[in-house]
Tab-separated table of C-alpha atoms in Angstrom:
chain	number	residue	atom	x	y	z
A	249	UNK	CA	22.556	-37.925	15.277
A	250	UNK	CA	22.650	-37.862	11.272
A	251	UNK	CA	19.710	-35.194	11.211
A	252	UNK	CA	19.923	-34.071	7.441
A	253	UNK	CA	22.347	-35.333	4.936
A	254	UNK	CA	23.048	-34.225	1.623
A	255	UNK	CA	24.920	-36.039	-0.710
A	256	UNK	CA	27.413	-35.022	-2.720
A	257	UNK	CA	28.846	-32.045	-1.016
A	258	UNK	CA	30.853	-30.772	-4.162
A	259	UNK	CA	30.213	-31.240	-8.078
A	260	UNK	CA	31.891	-29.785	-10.790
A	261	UNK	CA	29.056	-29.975	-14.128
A	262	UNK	CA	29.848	-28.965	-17.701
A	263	UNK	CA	26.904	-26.952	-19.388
A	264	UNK	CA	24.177	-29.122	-20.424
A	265	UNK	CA	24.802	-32.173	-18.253
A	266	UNK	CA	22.051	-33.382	-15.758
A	267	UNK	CA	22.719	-34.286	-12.508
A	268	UNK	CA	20.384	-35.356	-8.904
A	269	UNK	CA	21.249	-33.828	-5.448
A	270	UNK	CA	20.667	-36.084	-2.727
A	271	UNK	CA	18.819	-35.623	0.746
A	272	UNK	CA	17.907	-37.522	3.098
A	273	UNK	CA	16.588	-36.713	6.984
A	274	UNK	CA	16.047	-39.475	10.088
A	275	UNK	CA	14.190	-37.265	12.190
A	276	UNK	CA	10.755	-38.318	11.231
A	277	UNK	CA	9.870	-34.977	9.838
A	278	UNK	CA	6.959	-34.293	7.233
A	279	UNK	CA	7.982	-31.117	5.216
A	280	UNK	CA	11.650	-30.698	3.318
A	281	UNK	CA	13.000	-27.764	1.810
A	282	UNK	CA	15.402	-27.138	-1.265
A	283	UNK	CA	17.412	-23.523	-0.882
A	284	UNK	CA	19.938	-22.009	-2.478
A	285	UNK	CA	22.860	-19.922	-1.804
A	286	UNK	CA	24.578	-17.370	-3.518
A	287	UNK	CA	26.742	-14.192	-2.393
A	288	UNK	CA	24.653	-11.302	-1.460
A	289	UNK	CA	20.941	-12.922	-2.168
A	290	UNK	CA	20.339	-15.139	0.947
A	291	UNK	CA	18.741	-18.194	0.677
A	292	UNK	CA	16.135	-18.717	-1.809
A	293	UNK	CA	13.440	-21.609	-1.874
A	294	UNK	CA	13.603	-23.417	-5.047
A	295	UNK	CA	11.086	-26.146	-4.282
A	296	UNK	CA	9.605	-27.302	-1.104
A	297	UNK	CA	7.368	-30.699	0.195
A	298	UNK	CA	4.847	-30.436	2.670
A	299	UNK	CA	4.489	-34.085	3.308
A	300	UNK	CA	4.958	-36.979	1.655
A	301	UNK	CA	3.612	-37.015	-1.922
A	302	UNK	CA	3.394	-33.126	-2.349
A	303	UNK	CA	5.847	-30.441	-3.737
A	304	UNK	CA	5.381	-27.233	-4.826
A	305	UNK	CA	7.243	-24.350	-6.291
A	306	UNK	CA	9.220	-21.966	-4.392
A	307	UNK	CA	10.686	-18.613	-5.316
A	308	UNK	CA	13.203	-19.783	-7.899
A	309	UNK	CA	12.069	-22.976	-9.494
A	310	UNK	CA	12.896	-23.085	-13.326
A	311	UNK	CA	15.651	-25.289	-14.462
A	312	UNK	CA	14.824	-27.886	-11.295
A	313	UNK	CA	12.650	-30.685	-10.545
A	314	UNK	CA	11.958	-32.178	-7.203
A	315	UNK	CA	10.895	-35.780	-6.082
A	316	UNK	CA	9.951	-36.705	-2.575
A	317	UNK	CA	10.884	-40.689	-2.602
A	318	UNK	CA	9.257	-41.210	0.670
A	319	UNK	CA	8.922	-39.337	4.002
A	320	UNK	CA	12.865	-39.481	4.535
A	321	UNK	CA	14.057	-38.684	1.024
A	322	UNK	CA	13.940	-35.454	-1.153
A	323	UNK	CA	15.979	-35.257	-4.436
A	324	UNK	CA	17.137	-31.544	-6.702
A	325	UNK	CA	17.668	-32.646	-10.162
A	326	UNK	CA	19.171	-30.509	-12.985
A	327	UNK	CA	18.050	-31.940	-16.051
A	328	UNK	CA	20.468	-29.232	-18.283
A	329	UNK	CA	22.749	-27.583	-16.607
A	330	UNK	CA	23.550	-23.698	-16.597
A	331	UNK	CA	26.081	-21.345	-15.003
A	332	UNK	CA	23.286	-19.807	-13.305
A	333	UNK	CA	22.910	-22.924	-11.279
A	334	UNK	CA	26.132	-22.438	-9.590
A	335	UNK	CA	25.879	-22.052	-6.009
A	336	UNK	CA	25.333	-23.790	-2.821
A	337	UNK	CA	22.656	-25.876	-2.217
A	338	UNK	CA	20.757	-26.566	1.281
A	339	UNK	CA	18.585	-29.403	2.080
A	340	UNK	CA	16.574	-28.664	4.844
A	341	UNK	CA	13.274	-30.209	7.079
A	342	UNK	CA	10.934	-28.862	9.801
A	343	UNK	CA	10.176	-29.670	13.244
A	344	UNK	CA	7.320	-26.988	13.140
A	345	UNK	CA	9.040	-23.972	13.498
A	346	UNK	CA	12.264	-24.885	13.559
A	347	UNK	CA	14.537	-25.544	10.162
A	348	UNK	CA	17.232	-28.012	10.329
A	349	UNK	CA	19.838	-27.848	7.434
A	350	UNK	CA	22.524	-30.016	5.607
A	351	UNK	CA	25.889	-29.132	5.447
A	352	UNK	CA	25.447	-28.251	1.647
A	353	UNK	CA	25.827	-29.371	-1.923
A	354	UNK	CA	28.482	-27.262	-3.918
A	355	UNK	CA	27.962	-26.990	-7.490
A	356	UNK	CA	29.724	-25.459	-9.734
A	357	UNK	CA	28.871	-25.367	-14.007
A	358	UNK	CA	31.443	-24.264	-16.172
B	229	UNK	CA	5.050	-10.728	-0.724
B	230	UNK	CA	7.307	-11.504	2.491
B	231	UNK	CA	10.828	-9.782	2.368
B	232	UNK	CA	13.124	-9.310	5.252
B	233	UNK	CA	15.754	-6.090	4.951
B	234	UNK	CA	18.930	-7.040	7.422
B	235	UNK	CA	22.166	-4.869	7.944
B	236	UNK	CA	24.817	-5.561	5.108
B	237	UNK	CA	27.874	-6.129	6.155
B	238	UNK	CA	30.518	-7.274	6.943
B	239	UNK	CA	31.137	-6.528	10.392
B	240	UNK	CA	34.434	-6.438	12.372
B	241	UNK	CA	34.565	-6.393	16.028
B	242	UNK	CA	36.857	-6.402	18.662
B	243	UNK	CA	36.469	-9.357	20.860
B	244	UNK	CA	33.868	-8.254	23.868
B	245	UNK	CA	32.549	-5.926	21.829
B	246	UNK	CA	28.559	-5.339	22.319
B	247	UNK	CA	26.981	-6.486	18.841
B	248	UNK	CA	23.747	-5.025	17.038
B	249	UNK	CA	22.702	-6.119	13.670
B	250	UNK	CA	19.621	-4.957	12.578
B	251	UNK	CA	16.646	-6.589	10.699
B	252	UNK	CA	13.191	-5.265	9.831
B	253	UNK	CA	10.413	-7.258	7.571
B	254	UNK	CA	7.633	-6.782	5.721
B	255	UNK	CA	4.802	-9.414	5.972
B	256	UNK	CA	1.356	-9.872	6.114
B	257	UNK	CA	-0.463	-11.351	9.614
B	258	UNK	CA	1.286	-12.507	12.127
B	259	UNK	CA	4.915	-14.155	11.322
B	260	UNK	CA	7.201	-16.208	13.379
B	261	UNK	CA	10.617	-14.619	13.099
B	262	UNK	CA	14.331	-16.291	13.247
B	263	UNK	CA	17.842	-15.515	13.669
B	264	UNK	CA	19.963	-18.373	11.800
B	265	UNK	CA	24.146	-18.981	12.488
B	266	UNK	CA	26.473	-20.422	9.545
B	267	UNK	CA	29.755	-21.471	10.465
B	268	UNK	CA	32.224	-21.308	7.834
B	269	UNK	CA	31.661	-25.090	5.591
B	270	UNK	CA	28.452	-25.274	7.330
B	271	UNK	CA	24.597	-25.354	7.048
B	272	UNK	CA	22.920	-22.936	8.544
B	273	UNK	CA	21.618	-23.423	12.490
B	274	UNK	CA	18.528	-21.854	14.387
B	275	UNK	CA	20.022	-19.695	16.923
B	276	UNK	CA	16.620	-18.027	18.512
B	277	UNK	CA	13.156	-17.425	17.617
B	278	UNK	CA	9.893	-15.430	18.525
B	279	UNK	CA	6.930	-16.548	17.839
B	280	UNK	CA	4.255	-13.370	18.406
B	281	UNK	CA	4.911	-9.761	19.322
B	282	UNK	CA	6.953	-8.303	22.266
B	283	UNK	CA	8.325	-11.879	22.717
B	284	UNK	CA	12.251	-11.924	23.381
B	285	UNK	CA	14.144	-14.826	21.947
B	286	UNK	CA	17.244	-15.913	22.827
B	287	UNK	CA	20.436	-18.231	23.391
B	288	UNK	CA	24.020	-18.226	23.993
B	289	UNK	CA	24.219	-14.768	25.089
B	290	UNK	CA	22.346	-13.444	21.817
B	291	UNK	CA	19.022	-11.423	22.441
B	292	UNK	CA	16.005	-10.193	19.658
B	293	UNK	CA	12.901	-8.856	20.684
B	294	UNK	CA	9.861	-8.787	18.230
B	295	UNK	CA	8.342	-5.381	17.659
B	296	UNK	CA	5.491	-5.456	15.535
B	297	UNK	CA	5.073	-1.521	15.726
B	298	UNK	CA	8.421	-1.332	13.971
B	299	UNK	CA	8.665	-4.574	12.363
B	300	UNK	CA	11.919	-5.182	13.647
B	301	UNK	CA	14.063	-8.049	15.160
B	302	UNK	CA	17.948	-6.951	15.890
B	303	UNK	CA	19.535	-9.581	17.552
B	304	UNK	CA	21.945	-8.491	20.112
B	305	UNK	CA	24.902	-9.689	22.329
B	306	UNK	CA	26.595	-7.776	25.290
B	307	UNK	CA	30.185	-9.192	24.667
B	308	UNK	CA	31.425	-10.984	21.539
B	309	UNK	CA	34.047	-13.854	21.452
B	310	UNK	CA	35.672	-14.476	18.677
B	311	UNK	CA	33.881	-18.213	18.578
B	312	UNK	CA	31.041	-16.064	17.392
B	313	UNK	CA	32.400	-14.975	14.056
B	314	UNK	CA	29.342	-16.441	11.434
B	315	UNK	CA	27.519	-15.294	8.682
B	316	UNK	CA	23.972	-14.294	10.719
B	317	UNK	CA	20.710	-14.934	8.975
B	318	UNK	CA	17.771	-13.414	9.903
B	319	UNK	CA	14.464	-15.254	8.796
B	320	UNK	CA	10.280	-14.990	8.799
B	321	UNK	CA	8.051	-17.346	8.601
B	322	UNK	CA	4.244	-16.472	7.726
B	323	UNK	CA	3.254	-20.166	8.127
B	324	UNK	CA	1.337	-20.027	4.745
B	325	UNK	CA	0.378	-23.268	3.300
B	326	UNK	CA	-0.974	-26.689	4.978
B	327	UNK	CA	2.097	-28.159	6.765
B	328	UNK	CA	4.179	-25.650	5.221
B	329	UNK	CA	6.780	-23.814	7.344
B	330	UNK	CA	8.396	-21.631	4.170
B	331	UNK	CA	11.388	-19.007	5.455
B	332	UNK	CA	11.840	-16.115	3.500
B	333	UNK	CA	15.494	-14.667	4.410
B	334	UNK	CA	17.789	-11.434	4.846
B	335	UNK	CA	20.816	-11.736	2.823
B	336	UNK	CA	22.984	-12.338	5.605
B	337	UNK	CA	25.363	-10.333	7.527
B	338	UNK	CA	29.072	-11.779	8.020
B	339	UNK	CA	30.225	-10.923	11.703
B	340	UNK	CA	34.189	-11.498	11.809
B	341	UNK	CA	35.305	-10.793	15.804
B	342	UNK	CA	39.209	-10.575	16.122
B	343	UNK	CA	40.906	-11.045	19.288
């Protein structure tokens, strides 16, 4: 019972540098979400796939790109990274309704 | 757009102590609504849903009820363990979008129960 894995689940960046965010679901599911979470705001969609070969924008997209490898995988990448990226990322699909999250990717850019 | 407005906290309670945290939203049409659970070091969970109006959601002893004349969804629970101490999300979906299932969110409101 994997469900949703995210991979890593803690990275230290220096400004500037890129790196990719990793997750990956085994429960057949079409649509994947990127979120992320910081003290006091929620969570906050940065980019979301409906199915396989789509993405689109979310609330907070700038400084992020998205790539949906195939129906299991969906990747975060920082191309430059800022201290405004530091948070806690979620990976998360749908079974209609009903969200299913990773355990989270904590970044931090100094 | 979609916001959801959910009690700030945090909130301490004494262990069988009966629990309200409010939420209200703001939406357009019809939205499913959500209460989420995080467990410290973890993602977040679905912990009940409602899916039209004046339908009651719930699960492990927590209630919500979906009023559309207020816009609310408070989740409730009659007795509190401390097992239940979580940050508590509470969520909307509008169901916008082919195959798209976006959540907007509250900010989230820590519940710490001591024994």
């Amino acid at each position: 019972n994997a469900g949703v894995t995210q991979t890593p689940k803690f990275q230290v960046l220096k400004t500037g540098q890129s790196m990719t965010l990793q997750c990956a679901q085994d429960m057949n599911h079409n649509s994947m979400y990127w979120y992320r979470q910081d003290p006091g705001m929620g969570l906050r969609l940065i980019y979301y796939s409906a199915s396989e070969g789509t993405t689109d924008k979310g609330e907070v997209p700038n400084g992020y790109n998205v790539s949906r490898l195939n129906k299991r995988e969906f990747s975060l990448r920082l191309e430059s990274a800022a201290p405004s990226q530091t948070s806690v990322y979620f990976c998360a699909s749908h079974r209609s309704l009903e969200a299913f999250f990773g355990q989270g990717t904590r970044l931090t850019v100094v | 757009g979609d916001s959801v407005t959910q009690m700030e906290g945090p909130v301490t309670l004494s262990e069988e102590a009966f629990l309200t945290i409010n939420c209200t939203y703001t939406a357009t049409g019809y939205p499913s609504l959500f209460w989420y659970v995080q467990y410290p070091g973890e993602g977040l969970q679905l912990l009940l849903k409602a899916t039209k109006a004046d339908d009651k959601g719930s699960n492990k002893g927590f209630e919500a009820t979906y009023r559309k004349e207020t816009t609310s969804f408070h989740l409730e629970k009659g007795s509190v363990q401390v097992s239940d101490s979580a940050v508590y999300f509470c969520a909307l979906s509008d169901g916008s979008g082919a195959g798209s299932y976006q959540l907007t969110f509250g900010k989230g409101t820590k519940l710490s129960v001591i024994p």
